[in-house]
CSV table of C-alpha atoms in Angstrom, one decimal:
chain,number,residue,atom,x,y,z
A,1,MET,CA,-0.1,0.2,0.2
A,2,SER,CA,2.5,2.6,-0.8
A,3,GLY,CA,2.7,6.1,-2.1
A,4,GLU,CA,0.4,8.1,-0.9
A,5,SER,CA,3.1,10.7,-0.5
A,6,VAL,CA,5.0,9.4,-3.4
A,7,ARG,CA,6.6,12.5,-6.0
A,8,SER,CA,4.4,12.7,-9.0
A,9,LEU,CA,5.8,11.5,-12.5
A,10,GLY,CA,5.8,14.0,-15.4
A,11,LYS,CA,6.8,14.2,-18.5
A,12,GLY,CA,9.7,12.2,-19.2
A,13,SER,CA,9.4,10.1,-16.9
A,14,ALA,CA,9.1,6.2,-17.5
A,15,GLN,CA,5.8,4.8,-17.7
A,16,PRO,CA,4.9,2.2,-14.8
A,17,GLY,CA,4.6,-1.5,-15.2
A,18,PRO,CA,1.5,-3.4,-15.4
A,19,VAL,CA,-0.1,-3.6,-11.6
A,20,PRO,CA,1.1,-6.4,-9.8
A,21,LEU,CA,-2.0,-9.5,-9.2
A,22,GLY,CA,-4.0,-8.6,-6.1
A,23,VAL,CA,-3.2,-5.1,-6.4
A,24,ILE,CA,-5.8,-1.8,-8.1
A,25,ARG,CA,-3.6,1.1,-9.1
A,26,VAL,CA,-4.9,4.6,-9.0
A,27,TYR,CA,-3.5,7.5,-11.0
A,28,SER,CA,-4.1,10.6,-8.7
A,29,MET,CA,-2.8,14.1,-7.8
A,30,ARG,CA,-3.1,14.7,-3.7
A,31,PHE,CA,-5.0,17.6,-3.6
A,32,CYS,CA,-7.0,16.6,-6.3
A,33,PRO,CA,-10.7,16.3,-5.1
A,34,PHE,CA,-12.4,14.2,-7.7
A,35,ALA,CA,-9.0,11.6,-6.8
A,36,GLU,CA,-9.5,12.0,-3.3
A,37,ARG,CA,-12.9,10.2,-3.6
A,38,THR,CA,-11.7,7.1,-4.9
A,39,ARG,CA,-9.1,7.5,-2.2
A,40,LEU,CA,-11.5,7.6,0.4
A,41,ILE,CA,-13.6,4.5,-0.7
A,42,LEU,CA,-10.2,2.4,-1.4
A,43,LYS,CA,-9.3,3.2,2.4
A,44,ALA,CA,-12.6,2.7,3.7
A,45,LYS,CA,-13.1,-0.2,2.2
A,46,GLY,CA,-9.5,-1.7,3.1
A,47,ILE,CA,-8.6,-2.4,-0.7
A,48,LYS,CA,-5.1,-3.5,-1.3
A,49,HIS,CA,-4.1,-0.5,-3.2
A,50,GLU,CA,-0.9,1.6,-5.1
A,51,VAL,CA,-0.9,4.7,-6.0
A,52,ILE,CA,0.4,7.2,-8.2
A,53,ASN,CA,0.9,10.0,-8.6
A,54,ILE,CA,0.9,12.7,-11.9
A,55,ASN,CA,2.0,15.8,-12.1
A,56,LEU,CA,-0.6,17.9,-13.8
A,57,LYS,CA,0.8,20.5,-15.2
A,58,ASN,CA,3.6,18.7,-16.6
A,59,LYS,CA,1.6,15.4,-18.2
A,60,PRO,CA,3.9,11.9,-19.0
A,61,GLU,CA,3.4,11.3,-22.3
A,62,TRP,CA,2.2,7.8,-21.3
A,63,PHE,CA,-0.9,9.1,-19.4
A,64,PHE,CA,-2.8,10.0,-22.2
A,65,LYS,CA,-3.3,6.1,-22.8
A,66,LYS,CA,-4.0,5.8,-19.2
A,67,HIS,CA,-7.0,8.9,-19.8
A,68,PRO,CA,-7.8,10.7,-23.2
A,69,LEU,CA,-7.8,13.6,-21.8
A,70,GLY,CA,-5.0,12.9,-19.0
A,71,LEU,CA,-7.3,13.7,-15.9
A,72,VAL,CA,-6.9,11.7,-12.4
A,73,PRO,CA,-8.6,9.3,-11.1
A,74,VAL,CA,-8.1,6.5,-13.3
A,75,LEU,CA,-7.9,3.2,-11.8
A,76,GLU,CA,-5.8,0.2,-13.7
A,77,THR,CA,-6.0,-3.3,-12.7
A,78,SER,CA,-3.5,-6.0,-13.0
A,79,LYS,CA,-5.5,-6.8,-16.5
A,80,GLY,CA,-5.1,-3.4,-17.5
A,81,GLN,CA,-8.8,-2.6,-17.6
A,82,LEU,CA,-8.8,1.4,-17.2
A,83,ILE,CA,-11.7,2.9,-15.8
A,84,HIS,CA,-11.9,6.9,-14.9
A,85,GLU,CA,-14.5,9.4,-13.6
A,86,SER,CA,-14.6,9.8,-10.5
A,87,SER,CA,-18.2,8.4,-9.2
A,88,ILE,CA,-17.8,5.7,-11.9
A,89,THR,CA,-14.3,4.5,-10.0
A,90,CYS,CA,-16.5,4.7,-6.7
A,91,GLU,CA,-19.5,2.3,-8.0
A,92,TYR,CA,-17.0,0.1,-9.7
A,93,LEU,CA,-14.7,-0.4,-6.5
A,94,ASP,CA,-18.1,-1.3,-4.6
A,95,GLU,CA,-19.3,-3.8,-6.8
A,96,VAL,CA,-16.0,-5.6,-7.4
A,97,TYR,CA,-14.9,-5.4,-3.1
A,98,PRO,CA,-18.3,-6.5,-1.6
A,99,GLU,CA,-16.5,-6.2,1.5
A,100,ARG,CA,-17.9,-3.1,3.2
A,101,ARG,CA,-20.5,-2.4,1.1
A,102,LEU,CA,-20.4,1.5,0.9
A,103,PHE,CA,-23.8,1.8,-1.2
A,104,PRO,CA,-27.2,0.6,0.3
A,105,GLU,CA,-28.6,-2.5,-0.8
A,106,ASP,CA,-31.7,-1.4,-1.3
A,107,PRO,CA,-32.1,0.1,-5.3
A,108,TYR,CA,-34.7,2.9,-4.0
A,109,GLU,CA,-32.1,3.9,-1.1
A,110,LYS,CA,-29.3,4.0,-3.7
A,111,ALA,CA,-31.4,5.9,-6.0
A,112,LEU,CA,-31.5,8.4,-3.1
A,113,GLN,CA,-27.9,8.8,-2.1
A,114,LYS,CA,-27.5,9.2,-6.2
A,115,MET,CA,-29.8,11.9,-6.6
A,116,ILE,CA,-28.5,13.3,-3.9
A,117,LEU,CA,-25.5,13.7,-5.1
A,118,GLU,CA,-27.1,15.3,-8.5
A,119,LEU,CA,-28.5,17.8,-5.3
A,120,PHE,CA,-24.8,18.4,-4.1
A,121,SER,CA,-25.5,21.4,-2.8
A,122,LYS,CA,-29.6,21.8,-2.5
A,123,VAL,CA,-29.2,18.7,0.0
A,124,LEU,CA,-29.3,20.4,3.5
A,125,THR,CA,-32.9,20.8,4.1
A,126,ARG,CA,-33.4,17.2,3.6
A,127,GLN,CA,-31.1,16.0,5.9
A,128,LYS,CA,-32.5,14.7,9.3
A,129,THR,CA,-29.9,12.0,10.2
A,130,MET,CA,-26.1,12.8,11.7
A,131,PHE,CA,-24.7,11.9,7.9
A,132,PHE,CA,-27.2,11.7,4.5
A,133,GLY,CA,-27.3,7.8,4.0
A,134,GLY,CA,-28.6,7.5,7.8
A,135,ASN,CA,-26.7,7.3,11.2
A,136,SER,CA,-23.5,6.0,9.9
A,137,VAL,CA,-21.0,7.3,7.1
A,138,SER,CA,-21.8,5.8,3.6
A,139,MET,CA,-20.9,6.1,0.3
A,140,ILE,CA,-23.1,10.1,-0.2
A,141,ASP,CA,-20.8,11.2,2.9
A,142,TYR,CA,-17.5,10.1,1.3
A,143,LEU,CA,-18.2,11.4,-2.2
A,144,ILE,CA,-19.1,14.6,-0.9
A,145,TRP,CA,-16.5,15.1,1.7
A,146,PRO,CA,-13.2,16.3,-0.2
A,147,TRP,CA,-15.4,19.6,-1.0
A,148,PHE,CA,-15.9,20.2,2.7
A,149,GLU,CA,-12.5,19.6,3.9
A,150,ARG,CA,-11.2,22.6,1.8
A,151,LEU,CA,-13.4,24.8,3.1
A,152,GLU,CA,-11.0,26.4,5.6
A,153,SER,CA,-8.3,26.9,2.8
A,154,TYR,CA,-10.5,28.7,0.5
A,155,GLU,CA,-11.1,30.3,3.0
A,156,ILE,CA,-14.9,30.1,3.0
A,157,ALA,CA,-15.3,28.3,6.2
A,158,ASP,CA,-18.3,31.0,6.9
A,159,CYS,CA,-20.2,28.7,4.5
A,160,VAL,CA,-21.6,26.3,6.6
A,161,ASP,CA,-22.0,28.7,9.7
A,162,HIS,CA,-25.7,29.4,8.9
A,163,THR,CA,-26.0,25.7,8.6
A,164,PRO,CA,-25.9,24.1,12.0
A,165,ALA,CA,-26.6,20.3,10.9
A,166,LEU,CA,-24.0,20.7,7.6
A,167,LYS,CA,-21.3,21.9,10.1
A,168,LEU,CA,-21.9,19.3,12.7
A,169,TRP,CA,-21.8,16.9,9.4
A,170,VAL,CA,-18.4,18.6,9.0
A,171,THR,CA,-17.1,18.2,12.6
A,172,THR,CA,-18.4,14.3,12.5
A,173,MET,CA,-16.8,13.5,9.3
A,174,LYS,CA,-13.1,14.7,10.7
A,175,LYS,CA,-13.5,12.1,13.4
A,176,ASP,CA,-14.4,9.3,10.9
A,177,PRO,CA,-11.0,7.1,10.9
A,178,THR,CA,-10.8,7.0,7.2
A,179,VAL,CA,-11.2,10.9,6.7
A,180,GLU,CA,-8.9,11.6,9.4
A,181,ALA,CA,-6.3,8.9,7.4
A,182,LEU,CA,-6.3,11.1,4.5
A,183,LEU,CA,-7.2,14.6,5.8
A,184,ILE,CA,-4.4,17.4,4.6
A,185,ASP,CA,-3.6,20.3,7.0
A,186,VAL,CA,-5.0,23.5,6.0
A,187,LYS,CA,-1.5,24.9,5.9
A,188,THR,CA,-0.3,22.5,3.1
A,189,TYR,CA,-3.1,23.4,1.2
A,190,LYS,CA,-2.5,26.9,1.2
A,191,GLY,CA,1.3,26.3,0.0
A,192,PHE,CA,-0.2,24.0,-2.8
A,193,PHE,CA,-2.7,27.1,-3.9
A,194,ASP,CA,-0.1,29.3,-4.0
A,195,LEU,CA,2.0,27.4,-5.9
A,196,TYR,CA,-0.6,25.6,-8.3
A,197,PHE,CA,-1.7,29.8,-9.1
A,198,GLN,CA,1.9,30.4,-9.7
A,199,ASN,CA,1.6,27.7,-12.5
A,200,ASP,CA,4.7,26.4,-10.9
A,201,PRO,CA,4.7,22.6,-11.5
A,202,ALA,CA,6.4,22.1,-8.1
A,203,ALA,CA,2.9,22.4,-6.9
A,204,PHE,CA,2.4,18.8,-6.5
A,205,ASP,CA,4.9,18.1,-4.8
A,206,TYR,CA,4.5,20.4,-1.5
A,207,GLY,CA,5.2,19.3,1.6
A,208,LEU,CA,7.3,16.6,0.2
B,1,MET,CA,-51.9,-1.0,-18.2
B,2,SER,CA,-50.1,1.5,-20.2
B,3,GLN,CA,-51.6,5.3,-21.0
B,4,GLY,CA,-48.8,6.0,-23.2
B,5,SER,CA,-51.5,7.7,-25.4
B,6,SER,CA,-54.1,9.7,-22.9
B,7,ARG,CA,-54.0,13.5,-22.8
B,8,SER,CA,-51.6,15.1,-19.8
B,9,LEU,CA,-52.6,16.5,-16.7
B,10,GLY,CA,-52.2,20.2,-16.7
B,11,LYS,CA,-52.5,23.3,-13.8
B,12,GLY,CA,-55.4,22.8,-12.2
B,13,SER,CA,-55.9,19.0,-12.5
B,14,SER,CA,-56.2,16.3,-9.4
B,15,PRO,CA,-53.5,15.0,-8.0
B,16,PRO,CA,-53.0,10.9,-8.9
B,17,GLY,CA,-54.3,8.7,-6.1
B,18,PRO,CA,-51.4,6.2,-5.1
B,19,VAL,CA,-50.0,3.8,-7.2
B,20,PRO,CA,-51.5,0.5,-6.7
B,21,ASP,CA,-49.7,-2.7,-5.5
B,22,GLY,CA,-47.7,-4.3,-8.3
B,23,ILE,CA,-47.5,-1.5,-10.2
B,24,ILE,CA,-45.0,0.9,-10.8
B,25,ARG,CA,-46.1,4.5,-12.1
B,26,VAL,CA,-43.8,6.7,-14.4
B,27,TYR,CA,-44.6,10.6,-15.1
B,28,SER,CA,-43.9,11.1,-18.3
B,29,MET,CA,-44.4,12.9,-21.3
B,30,ARG,CA,-45.0,11.4,-24.6
B,31,PHE,CA,-42.1,13.4,-26.8
B,32,CYS,CA,-39.5,13.5,-24.1
B,33,PRO,CA,-36.6,12.0,-24.5
B,34,PHE,CA,-35.6,11.6,-21.4
B,35,ALA,CA,-38.8,10.3,-20.2
B,36,GLU,CA,-38.4,7.8,-22.9
B,37,ARG,CA,-35.4,6.2,-21.4
B,38,THR,CA,-37.3,5.2,-18.4
B,39,LEU,CA,-40.2,4.1,-21.0
B,40,LEU,CA,-38.1,2.0,-22.9
B,41,VAL,CA,-36.4,0.4,-19.8
B,42,LEU,CA,-40.0,-0.4,-18.6
B,43,LYS,CA,-40.5,-2.2,-21.7
B,44,ALA,CA,-37.7,-3.5,-22.8
B,45,LYS,CA,-37.7,-5.4,-19.0
B,46,GLY,CA,-41.8,-6.2,-19.3
B,47,ILE,CA,-42.4,-4.2,-16.2
B,48,LYS,CA,-46.0,-3.6,-15.2
B,49,HIS,CA,-46.4,0.0,-14.9
B,50,GLU,CA,-48.9,3.2,-15.4
B,51,ILE,CA,-48.1,6.3,-17.2
B,52,ILE,CA,-48.9,9.9,-16.3
B,53,ASN,CA,-48.2,12.5,-19.0
B,54,ILE,CA,-47.7,15.8,-17.5
B,55,ASN,CA,-48.0,19.1,-19.4
B,56,LEU,CA,-44.7,21.0,-19.6
B,57,LYS,CA,-46.1,23.9,-20.6
B,58,ASN,CA,-48.6,24.0,-17.9
B,59,LYS,CA,-47.9,22.5,-15.0
B,60,PRO,CA,-50.0,21.1,-12.2
B,61,GLU,CA,-48.8,22.5,-8.8
B,62,TRP,CA,-48.9,18.6,-7.0
B,63,PHE,CA,-46.2,17.4,-10.1
B,64,PHE,CA,-43.1,19.4,-7.9
B,65,LYS,CA,-44.3,17.4,-5.0
B,66,LYS,CA,-43.3,14.3,-7.3
B,67,ASN,CA,-40.1,16.2,-8.6
B,68,PRO,CA,-39.1,19.5,-7.2
B,69,PHE,CA,-37.7,20.4,-10.1
B,70,GLY,CA,-41.1,19.4,-11.8
B,71,LEU,CA,-39.1,17.7,-14.8
B,72,VAL,CA,-40.1,14.4,-16.4
B,73,PRO,CA,-39.0,11.3,-15.8
B,74,VAL,CA,-40.6,10.3,-12.5
B,75,LEU,CA,-41.2,7.1,-10.7
B,76,GLU,CA,-43.4,6.5,-8.1
B,77,THR,CA,-43.7,3.1,-6.2
B,78,SER,CA,-47.1,1.8,-4.7
B,79,GLN,CA,-45.0,2.7,-1.4
B,80,GLY,CA,-45.0,6.0,-2.6
B,81,GLN,CA,-41.2,6.7,-3.3
B,82,LEU,CA,-40.0,9.0,-5.4
B,83,ILE,CA,-37.1,8.5,-8.3
B,84,TYR,CA,-35.6,10.9,-10.4
B,85,GLU,CA,-33.6,11.9,-13.5
B,86,SER,CA,-33.8,10.0,-16.1
B,87,LEU,CA,-30.2,7.8,-15.5
B,88,ILE,CA,-31.4,6.9,-12.0
B,89,THR,CA,-34.7,6.0,-12.6
B,90,CYS,CA,-32.9,3.1,-15.3
B,91,GLU,CA,-30.5,2.1,-12.6
B,92,TYR,CA,-33.2,2.0,-10.5
B,93,LEU,CA,-35.6,-0.4,-12.5
B,94,ASP,CA,-32.6,-2.6,-13.2
B,95,GLU,CA,-31.8,-3.3,-9.8
B,96,ALA,CA,-35.2,-3.3,-8.1
B,97,TYR,CA,-36.7,-5.7,-11.4
B,98,PRO,CA,-35.2,-9.2,-13.0
B,99,GLY,CA,-33.7,-9.5,-16.4
B,100,LYS,CA,-30.6,-7.3,-16.1
B,101,LEU,CA,-29.7,-4.7,-18.6
B,102,PHE,CA,-26.5,-3.8,-17.5
B,103,PRO,CA,-24.1,-6.4,-17.9
B,104,GLU,CA,-23.4,-7.8,-14.3
B,105,ASP,CA,-19.4,-7.5,-14.7
B,106,PRO,CA,-18.6,-4.5,-13.1
B,107,TYR,CA,-15.8,-3.7,-15.8
B,108,GLU,CA,-18.7,-4.0,-18.5
B,109,LYS,CA,-20.5,-2.0,-16.6
B,110,ALA,CA,-18.3,1.0,-16.0
B,111,ILE,CA,-17.5,0.9,-19.6
B,112,GLN,CA,-21.1,1.3,-20.7
B,113,LYS,CA,-21.4,4.1,-18.0
B,114,LEU,CA,-18.1,5.8,-19.8
B,115,THR,CA,-19.7,5.6,-23.3
B,116,LEU,CA,-22.5,7.3,-21.5
B,117,GLU,CA,-19.9,9.6,-20.2
B,118,LEU,CA,-18.8,10.4,-23.8
B,119,PHE,CA,-22.6,10.8,-24.9
B,120,SER,CA,-23.5,13.2,-22.3
B,121,LYS,CA,-22.6,16.3,-24.5
B,122,VAL,CA,-25.0,15.0,-27.3
B,123,PRO,CA,-28.1,16.2,-25.3
B,124,PRO,CA,-27.4,19.7,-24.8
B,125,LEU,CA,-26.0,20.4,-28.8
B,126,PHE,CA,-29.3,18.9,-29.7
B,127,MET,CA,-31.0,21.3,-27.8
B,128,ASN,CA,-28.7,24.3,-29.3
B,129,ILE,CA,-29.1,23.3,-33.0
B,130,LEU,CA,-32.9,23.4,-32.6
B,131,VAL,CA,-33.0,26.7,-31.1
B,132,ALA,CA,-30.2,28.0,-33.1
B,133,GLY,CA,-32.5,26.8,-36.3
B,134,ARG,CA,-35.9,28.2,-35.2
B,135,ASN,CA,-34.0,31.7,-34.4
B,136,GLY,CA,-32.7,31.9,-38.0
B,137,GLU,CA,-29.0,31.9,-36.3
B,138,ASP,CA,-26.0,30.0,-37.3
B,139,CYS,CA,-25.5,26.5,-36.3
B,140,SER,CA,-22.4,25.3,-37.8
B,141,THR,CA,-20.2,25.4,-34.8
B,142,GLN,CA,-22.3,22.6,-33.1
B,143,LYS,CA,-23.4,20.7,-36.0
B,144,THR,CA,-19.2,20.0,-36.8
B,145,GLU,CA,-18.8,19.3,-32.4
B,146,LEU,CA,-21.9,16.9,-32.8
B,147,CYS,CA,-20.4,15.1,-35.7
B,148,GLU,CA,-17.0,15.1,-33.7
B,149,MET,CA,-19.0,13.2,-30.5
B,150,PHE,CA,-20.4,11.0,-33.3
B,151,SER,CA,-17.1,10.1,-34.8
B,152,SER,CA,-16.3,9.1,-31.0
B,153,LEU,CA,-19.3,6.8,-30.6
B,154,GLU,CA,-18.3,5.6,-34.1
B,155,GLU,CA,-14.8,4.9,-32.9
B,156,VAL,CA,-16.0,2.4,-29.9
B,157,LEU,CA,-17.9,0.6,-32.4
B,158,THR,CA,-15.4,0.1,-34.6
B,159,ARG,CA,-13.0,-0.4,-31.7
B,160,GLN,CA,-15.3,-3.2,-30.1
B,161,LYS,CA,-16.3,-4.5,-33.4
B,162,THR,CA,-20.0,-5.1,-32.1
B,163,THR,CA,-23.2,-4.4,-33.1
B,164,PHE,CA,-24.6,-2.6,-30.3
B,165,PHE,CA,-23.0,-0.6,-28.0
B,166,GLY,CA,-22.8,-3.1,-24.7
B,167,GLY,CA,-21.7,-6.0,-27.0
B,168,ASN,CA,-23.4,-8.0,-30.2
B,169,THR,CA,-26.6,-7.9,-28.4
B,170,ILE,CA,-28.9,-4.6,-27.2
B,171,SER,CA,-28.3,-3.5,-24.1
B,172,MET,CA,-28.6,-0.7,-21.1
B,173,ILE,CA,-26.6,1.9,-23.4
B,174,ASP,CA,-28.3,1.3,-26.4
B,175,TYR,CA,-31.4,2.3,-24.8
B,176,LEU,CA,-29.8,5.3,-22.8
B,177,ILE,CA,-28.9,7.2,-26.2
B,178,TRP,CA,-31.1,6.2,-28.9
B,179,PRO,CA,-34.1,9.0,-28.4
B,180,TRP,CA,-31.6,10.7,-29.5
B,181,PHE,CA,-30.6,9.2,-32.8
B,182,GLU,CA,-34.7,8.5,-33.0
B,183,ARG,CA,-34.7,12.4,-33.6
B,184,LEU,CA,-32.5,13.0,-36.0
B,185,GLY,CA,-34.5,13.3,-38.8
B,186,PRO,CA,-37.4,15.8,-37.2
B,187,TYR,CA,-34.2,17.9,-35.8
B,188,GLY,CA,-33.1,18.6,-39.4
B,189,ILE,CA,-29.4,16.4,-38.6
B,190,ALA,CA,-29.7,13.8,-39.9
B,191,ASP,CA,-26.9,14.3,-42.5
B,192,CYS,CA,-24.1,14.5,-39.5
B,193,VAL,CA,-23.8,10.2,-39.2
B,194,ASP,CA,-23.1,10.7,-42.7
B,195,HIS,CA,-19.8,10.0,-42.1
B,196,THR,CA,-20.1,7.0,-39.5
B,197,LEU,CA,-21.1,3.9,-41.1
B,198,LYS,CA,-21.4,1.8,-38.2
B,199,LEU,CA,-23.6,4.5,-36.3
B,200,LYS,CA,-25.7,4.1,-39.2
B,201,LEU,CA,-26.1,0.6,-38.9
B,202,TRP,CA,-26.3,0.5,-35.2
B,203,ILE,CA,-29.5,3.0,-36.0
B,204,ALA,CA,-30.9,0.3,-38.5
B,205,ALA,CA,-30.4,-2.6,-36.2
B,206,MET,CA,-32.0,-0.3,-33.5
B,207,LYS,CA,-35.2,0.3,-35.2
B,208,LYS,CA,-35.8,-3.9,-35.6
B,209,ASP,CA,-35.9,-3.9,-32.0
B,210,PRO,CA,-39.2,-4.8,-30.6
B,211,THR,CA,-38.6,-2.5,-27.7
B,212,VAL,CA,-37.7,0.2,-29.9
B,213,MET,CA,-40.3,-0.3,-32.8
B,214,ALA,CA,-43.0,-0.5,-29.6
B,215,LEU,CA,-42.3,2.6,-28.9
B,216,LEU,CA,-40.7,4.0,-32.4
B,217,MET,CA,-42.5,7.8,-32.6
B,218,GLU,CA,-43.7,9.5,-36.0
B,219,GLU,CA,-40.9,11.8,-38.0
B,220,LYS,CA,-44.0,14.2,-38.3
B,221,ALA,CA,-45.4,13.6,-35.0
B,222,LEU,CA,-42.0,15.0,-33.4
B,223,GLN,CA,-41.7,17.9,-36.1
B,224,ASN,CA,-45.3,19.0,-35.2
B,225,PHE,CA,-44.8,18.3,-31.5
B,226,LEU,CA,-41.2,20.7,-32.1
B,227,HIS,CA,-43.0,23.8,-33.7
B,228,LEU,CA,-46.0,23.8,-31.1
B,229,TYR,CA,-43.8,23.6,-28.4
B,230,PHE,CA,-41.3,26.6,-29.0
B,231,GLN,CA,-44.4,28.0,-30.1
B,232,ASN,CA,-45.0,27.4,-26.1
B,233,SER,CA,-48.4,26.2,-27.1
B,234,LEU,CA,-50.3,24.2,-24.0
B,235,GLU,CA,-51.6,21.8,-26.8
B,236,ALA,CA,-48.1,20.6,-27.8
B,237,CYS,CA,-47.8,17.8,-25.7
B,238,ASP,CA,-50.9,16.1,-26.6
B,239,TYR,CA,-50.1,16.8,-30.5
B,240,GLY,CA,-52.1,13.9,-31.7
B,241,LEU,CA,-54.3,13.0,-29.6
């Protein structure tokens, strides 16, 4: 389970070899919220995986064979199968690795979570439970978490001030072991953003 | 118990009662391509259902309790559960009822969803072209973009060497994208598939599928609907009845 702090691969880097049996690979970027969705699911479900970070301002030529537009996240299996689009990767993982199912089994409850995902920003009035899927953390919480994690670094944390239920959800999520394990502190985010907006390719390896 | 040809309900209509046991209800509109996805899946899987058509130019107030966005399609179960967003309704039906249209293999299913992502720019492009056409504006940029999209889909069929998008038999992905191809003629863009031969063959194969055939709309009826719809006519949704 290597590589969560591994330097990103950029132009001129050697293409990684095939994915070993028993492992799944995710092409990622440490600060990307979409890729974080996939990493949250991998962690929450205890899936053996390896992470290869991509320098998104200096993409390796071989990466376009993994994704036509060179976007993260991308999953690669030991059979060389490639899956991209963050929510599709998350659903794929939930189906292939049945231990600790994150989507509900009931088709209606599952459909409800998908509708909530669609309504991301309008979901507040529906929330009557601790988490978006019930009283324990499930798929929908992980799918929307990365944006709330970044509220403070974007300096818009006061967005949740008048939504106490949502504020409480943010606090509770920070105590979830999976979220805790992947949490990046505000200082590091700020460091990344400063370099990123200066178009500095070193941004992606900030803090390493 | 399908009432696909019933008059639509509009403002001032009484809300329908609860859905009887053993049946699922779909709120629809006869000419809506998104609702057609759900109807295709209901038909293909042989699911007992009833259809309530909504007048989208004169929506009943009660309809916003079924979907706060006031859009079709919406599914309602006999337990009063409501599901909207066309793709979500189709996935729900595939999971809740036997006879899978999506592949069982998670990777193959993910590939179908990626093909759908590839297709996702098509509906807004269709809309832009239609609106531009009606306003007498030039839509050559959009048409070029559409042709590029169709080329990407052509590449999928070429790479896979299959008749349909999910293999050599029809499956979910084909039904999800079909309604727009059904409308190429009425939208005046049939020439956009001129250079995509496999796609043209796929269209022909789709027209032979019993489910597609059962719901196939007359080109003239679609054209007349569009004409009335753009004039904001309250009668548009019931054209032909």
